[in-house]
Amino acid sequence: MTNVFITGANRGLGLEFVKQYLKLGHYVYAACRNPKQAKELHQIQNKNLEILKLDVSNTKDIQAVKSILGNKSIDILINNAGIWRGSTIGSISEKDWLESFTVNTIAPIKLAEALLDNIKLGHLKKIVSITSKMGSIDDNTSGGSYIYRSSKSALNSAMQSLRHDLFNQDIATLTLHPGWVRTDMGGPGGWIDVQESVSGMIRVINNLSLKNSGQYLDYAGKSIHW
Ligand code: NAP
């Protein structure tokens, strides 16, 4: 059985990843910061679902998850949890910026670091971070969004280091843009719904191998310029 570990699994894209991977017959570790309030996760009746408490910015939570997992394997780690903090020139909050780096940039790498032994035990050995096209420096033609853009650009950069560092351990990495999706973060104006985004992303993750490790792709498998 394939074991998938998903962060930010209680709503939005994370919740849809949980639903679709369970439907595919995989075992899912659904990590979220408030399991007690994760109503939609609890409504899913499936013996292959395990809900874990994980605030990705909390080192103690990461250690607790690591000890719950013990020597269980993880085939696919999906760093999905993320935050958006608005920022326009003249009103950029340093606090918001640091918080965004903690959640969007540092946490995915620290979690991969903490769960590395579990990933090595997996047969697929894939680390996926959900980034954004807004992290593309090449694609930034409109400015603004200093905080969100830079936190995702830095995530993209860190994922490239992970790609090189883990290649010899047969671990493949992917930096994946979900499209503009109608979630709490994406808002009602998004171009696609969570079903379309996640089914596309799962196809892209299926195609991930050591041969194409380190790519920056969107949910349709299209390459994005860094
Ligand atoms: P969302 O609906 O706002 O959901 C965000 C998820 O992240 C929630 O489950 C939230 O948990 C979780 N989260 C936030 N901070 C966390 C923390 N410190 N620890 C653990 N979980 C935390 O957003 P979404 O649209 O599903 O976005 C998912 C990912 O896709 C994000 O990385 C986002 O940047 C990226 N993305 C989204 C879009 C889009 O159009 N929607 C576009 C590009 C990229 P709580 O419920 O506890 O807050």
Short mmCIF file of C-alpha atoms and ligand atoms in Angstrom, two decimals:
data_model
loop_
_atom_site.label_atom_id
_atom_site.label_comp_id
_atom_site.label_asym_id
_atom_site.label_seq_id
_atom_site.Cartn_x
_atom_site.Cartn_y
_atom_site.Cartn_z
CA MET A 1 0.00 0.00 0.00
CA THR A 2 1.14 3.54 -0.77
CA ASN A 3 1.39 5.83 2.28
CA VAL A 4 0.74 9.51 1.65
CA PHE A 5 1.40 12.25 4.23
CA ILE A 6 -0.46 15.54 3.65
CA THR A 7 -0.16 18.79 5.65
CA GLY A 8 -2.99 21.33 5.94
CA ALA A 9 -5.37 18.42 5.33
CA ASN A 10 -8.51 19.82 6.98
CA ARG A 11 -9.74 22.10 4.19
CA GLY A 12 -9.12 23.36 0.67
CA LEU A 13 -6.62 21.49 -1.49
CA GLY A 14 -5.31 19.42 1.42
CA LEU A 15 -8.73 17.97 2.19
CA GLU A 16 -9.29 17.15 -1.48
CA PHE A 17 -5.89 15.39 -1.64
CA VAL A 18 -7.06 13.26 1.31
CA LYS A 19 -10.35 12.35 -0.41
CA GLN A 20 -8.79 11.50 -3.76
CA TYR A 21 -5.87 9.48 -2.38
CA LEU A 22 -8.26 7.48 -0.17
CA LYS A 23 -10.45 6.80 -3.20
CA LEU A 24 -7.37 5.48 -4.98
CA GLY A 25 -6.92 3.00 -2.12
CA HIS A 26 -3.89 4.62 -0.49
CA TYR A 27 -3.20 5.01 3.23
CA VAL A 28 -3.38 8.69 4.20
CA TYR A 29 -1.81 10.55 7.11
CA ALA A 30 -3.91 13.72 7.25
CA ALA A 31 -2.05 16.32 9.29
CA CYS A 32 -3.77 19.46 10.52
CA ARG A 33 -3.31 21.93 13.34
CA ASN A 34 -6.69 21.40 14.99
CA PRO A 35 -7.87 17.80 14.58
CA LYS A 36 -10.77 18.36 16.99
CA GLN A 37 -12.18 21.06 14.73
CA ALA A 38 -11.51 19.17 11.50
CA LYS A 39 -15.16 18.20 11.00
CA GLU A 40 -14.89 17.27 7.34
CA LEU A 41 -11.95 14.98 7.98
CA HIS A 42 -13.83 13.20 10.76
CA GLN A 43 -16.83 12.71 8.48
CA ILE A 44 -14.69 10.55 6.20
CA GLN A 45 -15.21 6.95 7.24
CA ASN A 46 -12.19 5.07 5.99
CA LYS A 47 -9.87 2.69 7.81
CA ASN A 48 -6.98 3.98 5.72
CA LEU A 49 -7.24 7.48 7.19
CA GLU A 50 -5.15 8.58 10.17
CA ILE A 51 -5.53 12.13 11.44
CA LEU A 52 -2.49 13.72 13.08
CA LYS A 53 -2.06 17.01 14.91
CA LEU A 54 0.55 19.14 13.16
CA ASP A 55 1.08 22.86 13.17
CA VAL A 56 3.89 22.87 10.63
CA SER A 57 5.53 25.86 12.31
CA ASN A 58 5.72 24.06 15.65
CA THR A 59 8.89 22.06 16.24
CA LYS A 60 7.30 20.10 19.09
CA ASP A 61 4.40 19.04 16.84
CA ILE A 62 6.88 17.86 14.21
CA GLN A 63 8.77 15.81 16.80
CA ALA A 64 5.49 14.34 18.13
CA VAL A 65 4.44 13.30 14.61
CA LYS A 66 7.85 11.74 14.07
CA SER A 67 7.54 9.68 17.22
CA ILE A 68 3.95 8.59 16.35
CA LEU A 69 5.18 7.43 12.94
CA GLY A 70 8.17 5.56 14.37
CA ASN A 71 9.58 3.45 11.55
CA LYS A 72 6.49 3.52 9.35
CA SER A 73 7.18 4.39 5.75
CA ILE A 74 6.02 7.45 3.82
CA ASP A 75 5.88 7.09 0.04
CA ILE A 76 4.73 10.60 -0.78
CA LEU A 77 5.12 13.66 1.44
CA ILE A 78 2.90 16.54 0.31
CA ASN A 79 3.78 19.88 1.89
CA ASN A 80 0.47 21.58 1.22
CA ALA A 81 -0.13 23.86 4.25
CA GLY A 82 0.35 27.49 3.37
CA ILE A 83 -0.74 31.00 4.21
CA TRP A 84 -1.40 34.18 2.28
CA ARG A 85 -0.65 37.55 3.86
CA GLY A 86 -1.35 40.61 1.75
CA SER A 87 1.39 43.19 1.23
CA THR A 88 1.56 46.37 -0.78
CA ILE A 89 4.43 48.82 -0.81
CA GLY A 90 3.91 51.28 2.03
CA SER A 91 2.21 48.77 4.29
CA ILE A 92 4.37 45.67 4.50
CA SER A 93 4.20 43.92 7.84
CA GLU A 94 7.50 42.41 8.98
CA LYS A 95 5.59 40.13 11.34
CA ASP A 96 3.44 38.77 8.49
CA TRP A 97 6.54 38.32 6.36
CA LEU A 98 8.36 36.30 9.01
CA GLU A 99 5.25 34.22 9.68
CA SER A 100 4.86 33.50 5.97
CA PHE A 101 8.48 32.40 5.67
CA THR A 102 8.04 30.15 8.69
CA VAL A 103 4.97 28.40 7.26
CA ASN A 104 5.50 28.57 3.49
CA THR A 105 9.28 28.22 3.22
CA ILE A 106 10.93 26.83 6.32
CA ALA A 107 8.29 24.32 7.46
CA PRO A 108 8.21 22.20 4.26
CA ILE A 109 11.98 21.70 4.39
CA LYS A 110 12.08 21.10 8.15
CA LEU A 111 9.29 18.54 7.85
CA ALA A 112 11.07 16.76 5.00
CA GLU A 113 14.21 16.77 7.13
CA ALA A 114 12.37 15.34 10.13
CA LEU A 115 10.60 12.62 8.13
CA LEU A 116 13.53 11.70 5.92
CA ASP A 117 14.05 8.27 7.50
CA ASN A 118 10.36 7.44 6.95
CA ILE A 119 10.58 8.61 3.32
CA LYS A 120 13.68 6.46 2.77
CA LEU A 121 11.66 3.47 3.95
CA GLY A 122 8.95 4.18 1.34
CA HIS A 123 8.98 2.48 -2.05
CA LEU A 124 8.11 5.66 -4.01
CA LYS A 125 10.30 8.21 -2.17
CA LYS A 126 8.67 11.46 -3.34
CA ILE A 127 8.66 14.90 -1.71
CA VAL A 128 6.19 17.39 -3.16
CA SER A 129 5.82 21.00 -2.08
CA ILE A 130 2.78 22.98 -3.14
CA THR A 131 4.16 26.28 -4.28
CA SER A 132 2.60 28.97 -6.47
CA LYS A 133 3.22 30.47 -9.87
CA MET A 134 3.40 33.71 -7.88
CA GLY A 135 6.76 32.44 -6.65
CA SER A 136 8.11 32.60 -10.22
CA ILE A 137 10.41 35.61 -10.59
CA ASP A 138 10.17 35.27 -14.36
CA ASP A 139 6.37 35.39 -14.24
CA ASN A 140 6.23 38.45 -11.96
CA THR A 141 5.01 41.05 -14.41
CA SER A 142 2.60 42.86 -12.11
CA GLY A 143 4.53 43.45 -8.85
CA GLY A 144 3.01 43.53 -5.38
CA SER A 145 2.45 40.54 -3.05
CA TYR A 146 5.96 40.92 -1.65
CA ILE A 147 5.36 38.52 1.21
CA TYR A 148 3.62 35.66 -0.57
CA ARG A 149 5.72 35.82 -3.73
CA SER A 150 9.05 35.83 -1.89
CA SER A 151 8.03 33.05 0.50
CA LYS A 152 7.18 30.79 -2.44
CA SER A 153 10.29 31.84 -4.47
CA ALA A 154 12.40 30.89 -1.46
CA LEU A 155 10.54 27.59 -1.16
CA ASN A 156 11.30 26.89 -4.83
CA SER A 157 14.96 27.62 -4.21
CA ALA A 158 15.14 25.40 -1.13
CA MET A 159 13.39 22.58 -2.99
CA GLN A 160 16.17 22.66 -5.60
CA SER A 161 18.75 22.11 -2.88
CA LEU A 162 16.67 19.24 -1.56
CA ARG A 163 16.50 17.77 -5.06
CA HIS A 164 20.31 17.70 -5.37
CA ASP A 165 20.93 16.61 -1.78
CA LEU A 166 18.50 13.70 -1.88
CA PHE A 167 19.08 12.48 -5.42
CA ASN A 168 21.69 9.92 -4.36
CA GLN A 169 19.22 8.57 -1.82
CA ASP A 170 16.76 7.89 -4.66
CA ILE A 171 14.33 10.58 -3.43
CA ALA A 172 12.58 12.69 -6.07
CA THR A 173 11.27 16.20 -5.46
CA LEU A 174 8.61 18.31 -7.16
CA THR A 175 7.59 21.95 -6.77
CA LEU A 176 3.95 22.07 -7.81
CA HIS A 177 1.55 24.92 -8.60
CA PRO A 178 -2.11 23.96 -8.13
CA GLY A 179 -3.55 26.55 -10.51
CA TRP A 180 -5.79 29.36 -9.33
CA VAL A 181 -8.26 27.34 -7.29
CA ARG A 182 -11.56 28.22 -5.62
CA THR A 183 -10.61 27.68 -1.96
CA ASP A 184 -10.58 30.01 1.06
CA MET A 185 -7.19 31.22 -0.15
CA GLY A 186 -7.94 31.34 -3.85
CA GLY A 187 -11.37 32.94 -3.37
CA PRO A 188 -14.50 32.49 -5.49
CA GLY A 189 -12.87 33.97 -8.61
CA GLY A 190 -10.44 31.06 -9.03
CA TRP A 191 -10.36 29.45 -12.46
CA ILE A 192 -10.73 25.82 -11.35
CA ASP A 193 -12.26 23.82 -8.50
CA VAL A 194 -10.38 21.62 -6.04
CA GLN A 195 -11.37 18.39 -7.81
CA GLU A 196 -9.82 19.47 -11.11
CA SER A 197 -6.70 20.88 -9.45
CA VAL A 198 -6.03 17.86 -7.23
CA SER A 199 -6.79 15.20 -9.85
CA GLY A 200 -4.33 17.02 -12.14
CA MET A 201 -1.71 17.29 -9.39
CA ILE A 202 -2.04 13.58 -8.58
CA ARG A 203 -1.37 12.76 -12.24
CA VAL A 204 1.73 14.97 -12.14
CA ILE A 205 2.89 13.34 -8.88
CA ASN A 206 2.37 9.89 -10.45
CA ASN A 207 4.73 10.90 -13.25
CA LEU A 208 7.41 12.10 -10.83
CA SER A 209 10.57 10.00 -10.87
CA LEU A 210 14.28 10.47 -10.24
CA LYS A 211 14.67 11.15 -13.97
CA ASN A 212 12.50 14.30 -13.86
CA SER A 213 13.16 15.27 -10.22
CA GLY A 214 13.37 18.95 -9.36
CA GLN A 215 10.82 20.32 -11.79
CA TYR A 216 8.53 23.34 -11.25
CA LEU A 217 5.22 22.32 -12.80
CA ASP A 218 1.58 23.29 -12.69
CA TYR A 219 -1.37 20.95 -12.06
CA ALA A 220 -1.60 20.19 -15.78
CA GLY A 221 2.06 19.16 -15.93
CA LYS A 222 3.15 22.36 -17.67
CA SER A 223 6.62 23.64 -16.82
CA ILE A 224 6.90 27.07 -15.17
CA HIS A 225 9.94 29.35 -15.57
CA TRP A 226 11.70 29.95 -12.27
P1 NAP B 1 -6.61 27.28 2.22
O1 NAP B 1 -7.93 26.86 1.74
O2 NAP B 1 -6.42 28.62 2.83
O3 NAP B 1 -6.04 26.16 3.23
C1 NAP B 1 -4.79 26.34 3.83
C2 NAP B 1 -4.49 25.12 4.66
O4 NAP B 1 -3.18 25.31 5.25
C3 NAP B 1 -5.47 24.92 5.82
O5 NAP B 1 -5.66 23.55 6.03
C4 NAP B 1 -4.72 25.54 6.99
O6 NAP B 1 -5.09 25.04 8.25
C5 NAP B 1 -3.31 25.10 6.64
N1 NAP B 1 -2.32 25.81 7.42
C6 NAP B 1 -2.01 27.13 7.43
N2 NAP B 1 -1.05 27.37 8.34
C7 NAP B 1 -0.73 26.17 8.89
C8 NAP B 1 0.17 25.76 9.90
N3 NAP B 1 0.98 26.64 10.54
N4 NAP B 1 0.25 24.45 10.23
C9 NAP B 1 -0.56 23.55 9.61
N5 NAP B 1 -1.46 23.87 8.68
C10 NAP B 1 -1.54 25.19 8.33
O7 NAP B 1 -5.55 27.22 1.03
P2 NAP B 1 -5.47 26.30 -0.27
O8 NAP B 1 -5.95 27.09 -1.41
O9 NAP B 1 -6.02 24.96 0.00
O10 NAP B 1 -3.87 26.24 -0.41
C11 NAP B 1 -3.10 25.06 -0.24
C12 NAP B 1 -1.71 25.33 -0.79
O11 NAP B 1 -1.82 25.70 -2.19
C13 NAP B 1 -0.98 26.48 -0.12
O12 NAP B 1 0.38 26.15 0.04
C14 NAP B 1 -1.15 27.64 -1.09
O13 NAP B 1 -0.11 28.59 -0.97
C15 NAP B 1 -1.11 26.92 -2.41
N6 NAP B 1 -1.73 27.63 -3.52
C16 NAP B 1 -3.06 27.83 -3.57
C17 NAP B 1 -3.62 28.51 -4.67
C18 NAP B 1 -5.09 28.75 -4.83
O14 NAP B 1 -5.50 29.37 -5.82
N7 NAP B 1 -5.94 28.28 -3.91
C19 NAP B 1 -2.77 28.97 -5.70
C20 NAP B 1 -1.41 28.74 -5.61
C21 NAP B 1 -0.90 28.06 -4.53
P3 NAP B 1 -6.14 25.84 9.23
O15 NAP B 1 -7.52 25.43 8.78
O16 NAP B 1 -5.77 25.33 10.58
O17 NAP B 1 -5.89 27.30 9.03
#
